PDB file of C-alpha atoms in Angstrom:
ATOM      1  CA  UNK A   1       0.000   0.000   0.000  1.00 88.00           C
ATOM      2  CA  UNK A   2       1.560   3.607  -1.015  1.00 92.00           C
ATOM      3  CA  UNK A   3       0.375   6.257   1.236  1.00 90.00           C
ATOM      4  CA  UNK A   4      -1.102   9.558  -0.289  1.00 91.00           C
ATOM      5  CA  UNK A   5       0.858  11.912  -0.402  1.00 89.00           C
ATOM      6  CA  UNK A   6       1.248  15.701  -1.594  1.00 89.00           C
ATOM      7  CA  UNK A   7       3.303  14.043  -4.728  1.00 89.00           C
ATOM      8  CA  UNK A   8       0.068  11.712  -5.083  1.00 91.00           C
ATOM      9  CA  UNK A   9      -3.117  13.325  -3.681  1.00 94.00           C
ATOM     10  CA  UNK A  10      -6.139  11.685  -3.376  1.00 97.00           C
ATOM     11  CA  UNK A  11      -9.366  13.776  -2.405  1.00 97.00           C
ATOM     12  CA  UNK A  12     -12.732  12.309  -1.381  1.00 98.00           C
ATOM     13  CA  UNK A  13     -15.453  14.906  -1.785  1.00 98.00           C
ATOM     14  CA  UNK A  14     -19.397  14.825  -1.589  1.00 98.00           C
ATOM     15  CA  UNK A  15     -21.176  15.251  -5.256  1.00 98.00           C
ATOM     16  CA  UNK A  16     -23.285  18.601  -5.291  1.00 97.00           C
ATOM     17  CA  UNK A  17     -25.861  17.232  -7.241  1.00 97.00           C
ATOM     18  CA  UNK A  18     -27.949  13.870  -8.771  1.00 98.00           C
ATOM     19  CA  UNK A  19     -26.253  11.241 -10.546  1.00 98.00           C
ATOM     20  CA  UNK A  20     -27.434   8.815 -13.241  1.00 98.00           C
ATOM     21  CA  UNK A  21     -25.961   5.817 -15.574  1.00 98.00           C
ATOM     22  CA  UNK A  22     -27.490   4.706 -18.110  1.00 98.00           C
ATOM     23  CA  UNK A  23     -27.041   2.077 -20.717  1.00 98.00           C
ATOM     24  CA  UNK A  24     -29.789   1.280 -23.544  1.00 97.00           C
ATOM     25  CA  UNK A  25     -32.554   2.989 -22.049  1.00 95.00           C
ATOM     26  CA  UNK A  26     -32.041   0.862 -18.591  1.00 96.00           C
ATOM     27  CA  UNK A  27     -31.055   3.224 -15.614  1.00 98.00           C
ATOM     28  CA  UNK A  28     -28.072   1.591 -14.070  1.00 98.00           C
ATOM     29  CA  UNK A  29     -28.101   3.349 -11.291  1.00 98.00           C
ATOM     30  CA  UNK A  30     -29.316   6.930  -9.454  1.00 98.00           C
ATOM     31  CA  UNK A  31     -28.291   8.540  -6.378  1.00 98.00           C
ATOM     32  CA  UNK A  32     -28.056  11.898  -4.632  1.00 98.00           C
ATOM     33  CA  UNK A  33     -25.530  10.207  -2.482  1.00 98.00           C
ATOM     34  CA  UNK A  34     -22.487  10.474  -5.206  1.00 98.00           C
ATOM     35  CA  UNK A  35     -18.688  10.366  -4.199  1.00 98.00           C
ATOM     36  CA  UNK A  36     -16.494  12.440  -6.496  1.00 98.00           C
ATOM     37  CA  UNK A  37     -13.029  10.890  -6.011  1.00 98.00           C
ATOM     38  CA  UNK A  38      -9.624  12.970  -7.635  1.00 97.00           C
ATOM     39  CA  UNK A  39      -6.605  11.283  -7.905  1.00 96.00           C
ATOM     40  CA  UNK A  40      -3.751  13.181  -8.908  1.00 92.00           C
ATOM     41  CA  UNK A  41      -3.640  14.814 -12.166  1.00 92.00           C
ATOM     42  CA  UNK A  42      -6.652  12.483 -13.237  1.00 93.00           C
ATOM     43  CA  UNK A  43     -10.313  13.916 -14.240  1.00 95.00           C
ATOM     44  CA  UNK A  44     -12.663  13.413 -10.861  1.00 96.00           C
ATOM     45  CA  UNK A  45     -14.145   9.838 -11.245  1.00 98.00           C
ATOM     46  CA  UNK A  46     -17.801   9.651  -9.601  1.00 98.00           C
ATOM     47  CA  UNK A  47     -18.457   6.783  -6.789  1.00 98.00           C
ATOM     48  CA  UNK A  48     -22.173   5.772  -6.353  1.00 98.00           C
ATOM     49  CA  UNK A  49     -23.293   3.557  -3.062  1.00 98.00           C
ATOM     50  CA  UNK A  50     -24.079  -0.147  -3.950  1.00 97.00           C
ATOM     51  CA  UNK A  51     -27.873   0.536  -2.534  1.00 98.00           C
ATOM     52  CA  UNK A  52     -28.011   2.743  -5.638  1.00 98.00           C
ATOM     53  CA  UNK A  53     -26.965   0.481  -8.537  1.00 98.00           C
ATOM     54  CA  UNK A  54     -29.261  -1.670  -9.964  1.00 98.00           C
ATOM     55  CA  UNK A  55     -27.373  -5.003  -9.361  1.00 98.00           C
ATOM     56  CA  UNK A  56     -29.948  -7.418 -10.980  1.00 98.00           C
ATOM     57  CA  UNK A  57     -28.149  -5.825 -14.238  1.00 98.00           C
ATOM     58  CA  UNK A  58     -24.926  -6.631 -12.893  1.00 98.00           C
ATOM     59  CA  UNK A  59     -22.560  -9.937 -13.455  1.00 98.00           C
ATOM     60  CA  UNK A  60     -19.391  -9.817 -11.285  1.00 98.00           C
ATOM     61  CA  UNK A  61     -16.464 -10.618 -13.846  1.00 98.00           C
ATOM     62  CA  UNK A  62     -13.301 -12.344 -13.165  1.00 98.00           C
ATOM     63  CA  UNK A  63     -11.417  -8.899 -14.173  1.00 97.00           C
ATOM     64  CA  UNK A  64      -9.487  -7.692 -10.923  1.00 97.00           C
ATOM     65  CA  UNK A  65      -7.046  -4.996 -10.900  1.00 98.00           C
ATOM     66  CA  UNK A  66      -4.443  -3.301  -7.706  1.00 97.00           C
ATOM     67  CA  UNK A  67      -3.816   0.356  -7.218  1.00 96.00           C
ATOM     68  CA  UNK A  68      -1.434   0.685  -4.782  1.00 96.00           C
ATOM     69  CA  UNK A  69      -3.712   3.695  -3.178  1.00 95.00           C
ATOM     70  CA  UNK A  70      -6.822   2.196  -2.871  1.00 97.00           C
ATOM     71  CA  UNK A  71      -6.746  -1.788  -3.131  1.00 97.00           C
ATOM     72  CA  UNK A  72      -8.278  -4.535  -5.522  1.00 97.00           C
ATOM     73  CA  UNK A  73     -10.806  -3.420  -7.626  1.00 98.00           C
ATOM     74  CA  UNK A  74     -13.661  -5.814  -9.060  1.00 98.00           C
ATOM     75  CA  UNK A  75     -15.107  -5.585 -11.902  1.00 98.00           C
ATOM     76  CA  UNK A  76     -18.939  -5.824 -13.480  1.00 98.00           C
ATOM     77  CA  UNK A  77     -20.430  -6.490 -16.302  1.00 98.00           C
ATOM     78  CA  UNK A  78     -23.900  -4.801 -17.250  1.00 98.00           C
ATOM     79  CA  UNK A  79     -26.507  -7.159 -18.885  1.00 97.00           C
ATOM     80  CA  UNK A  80     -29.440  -5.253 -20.223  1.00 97.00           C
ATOM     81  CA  UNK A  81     -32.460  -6.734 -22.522  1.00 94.00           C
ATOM     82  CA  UNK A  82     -30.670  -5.100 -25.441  1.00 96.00           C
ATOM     83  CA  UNK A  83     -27.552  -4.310 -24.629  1.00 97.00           C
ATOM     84  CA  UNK A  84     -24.363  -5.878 -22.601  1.00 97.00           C
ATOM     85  CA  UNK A  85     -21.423  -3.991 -21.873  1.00 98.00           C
ATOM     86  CA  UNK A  86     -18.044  -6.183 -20.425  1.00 98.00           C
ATOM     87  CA  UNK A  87     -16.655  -4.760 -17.246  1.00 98.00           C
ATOM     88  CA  UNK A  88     -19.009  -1.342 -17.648  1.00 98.00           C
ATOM     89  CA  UNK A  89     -18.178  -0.708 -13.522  1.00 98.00           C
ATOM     90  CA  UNK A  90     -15.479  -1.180 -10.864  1.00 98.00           C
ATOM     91  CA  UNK A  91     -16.127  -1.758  -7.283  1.00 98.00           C
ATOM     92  CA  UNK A  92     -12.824  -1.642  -4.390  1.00 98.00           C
ATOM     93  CA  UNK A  93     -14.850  -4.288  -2.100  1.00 96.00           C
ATOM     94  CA  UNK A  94     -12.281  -3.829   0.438  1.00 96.00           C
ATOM     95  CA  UNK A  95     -10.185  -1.012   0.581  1.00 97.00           C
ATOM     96  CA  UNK A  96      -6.999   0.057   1.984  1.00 97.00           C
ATOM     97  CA  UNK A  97      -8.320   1.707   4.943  1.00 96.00           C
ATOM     98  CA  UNK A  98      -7.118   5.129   3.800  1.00 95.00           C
ATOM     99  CA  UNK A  99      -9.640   4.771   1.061  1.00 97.00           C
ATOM    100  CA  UNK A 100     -12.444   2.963   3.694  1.00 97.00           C
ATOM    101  CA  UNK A 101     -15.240   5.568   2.083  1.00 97.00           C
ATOM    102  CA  UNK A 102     -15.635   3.958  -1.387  1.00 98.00           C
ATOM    103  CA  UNK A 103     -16.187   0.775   0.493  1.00 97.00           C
ATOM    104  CA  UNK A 104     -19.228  -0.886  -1.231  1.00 94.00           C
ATOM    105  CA  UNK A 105     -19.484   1.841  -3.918  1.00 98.00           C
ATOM    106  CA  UNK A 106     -19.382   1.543  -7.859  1.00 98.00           C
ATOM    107  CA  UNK A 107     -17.593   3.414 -10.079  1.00 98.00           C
ATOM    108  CA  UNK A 108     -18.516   3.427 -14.293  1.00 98.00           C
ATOM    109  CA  UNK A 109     -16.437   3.606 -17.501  1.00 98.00           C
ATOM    110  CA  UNK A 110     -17.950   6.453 -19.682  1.00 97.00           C
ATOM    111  CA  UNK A 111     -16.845   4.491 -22.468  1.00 98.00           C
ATOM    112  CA  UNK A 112     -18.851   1.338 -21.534  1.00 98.00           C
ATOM    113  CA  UNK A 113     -22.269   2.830 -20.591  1.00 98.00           C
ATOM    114  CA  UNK A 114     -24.470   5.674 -22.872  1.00 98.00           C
ATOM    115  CA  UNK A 115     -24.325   8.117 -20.487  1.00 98.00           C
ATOM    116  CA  UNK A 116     -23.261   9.459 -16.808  1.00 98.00           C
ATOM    117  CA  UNK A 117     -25.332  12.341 -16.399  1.00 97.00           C
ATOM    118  CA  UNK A 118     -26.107  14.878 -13.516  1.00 96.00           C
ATOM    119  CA  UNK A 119     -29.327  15.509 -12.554  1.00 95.00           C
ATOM    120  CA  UNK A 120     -31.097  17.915 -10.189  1.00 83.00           C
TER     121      UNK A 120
END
């Protein structure tokens, strides 16, 4: 585990405002309860709680990936009527403690679902 640092900052803030994901029509998942998560000289990646995701559209992959910051990520394939998309989310199940607040939250690959939008 690499600590953050001010060479490697990692912030943790609350989302101002509605979040949705959606992927052929099919909300994904909605909350008001959004993490936005910035990591360095990355763009802010949004973090929605599991209780918001619809996970009877979810299949847990076999993808698994380490950052050294926050832990093992899982992955998550979404499986809609008319549309799948392969590892569409990321989850860190168990985090390093440092990063214990996106325990149980999803994360989505803009690329991999139709839209991430804001809402009011």
């Amino acid at each position: 585990m690499k600590a953050i640092s001010a060479d490697h900052p990692i912030t943790i803030t609350p989302y101002p405002q509605g979040v949705r994901v959606l992927l052929a029509g099919e909300v994904l998942a909605q909350t008001r309860r959004a993490l936005a998560l910035k990591e360095g000289s990355y763009p802010p990646v949004l973090y929605i709680p599991r209780d918001d995701v619809r996970m009877d559209l979810f299949r847990k992959t076999s993808n698994a990936t380490h950052c050294p910051y926050k832990g093992e990520a899982s992955y998550y394939s979404a499986l809609t009527a008319s549309k799948n998309s392969e590892n569409a989310a990321w989850s860190y199940e168990k985090p390093f403690d440092q990063m214990a607040q996106i325990k149980e939250y999803f994360a989505f690959y803009p690329n991999r679902v139709d839209a991430i939008e804001t809402i009011d």
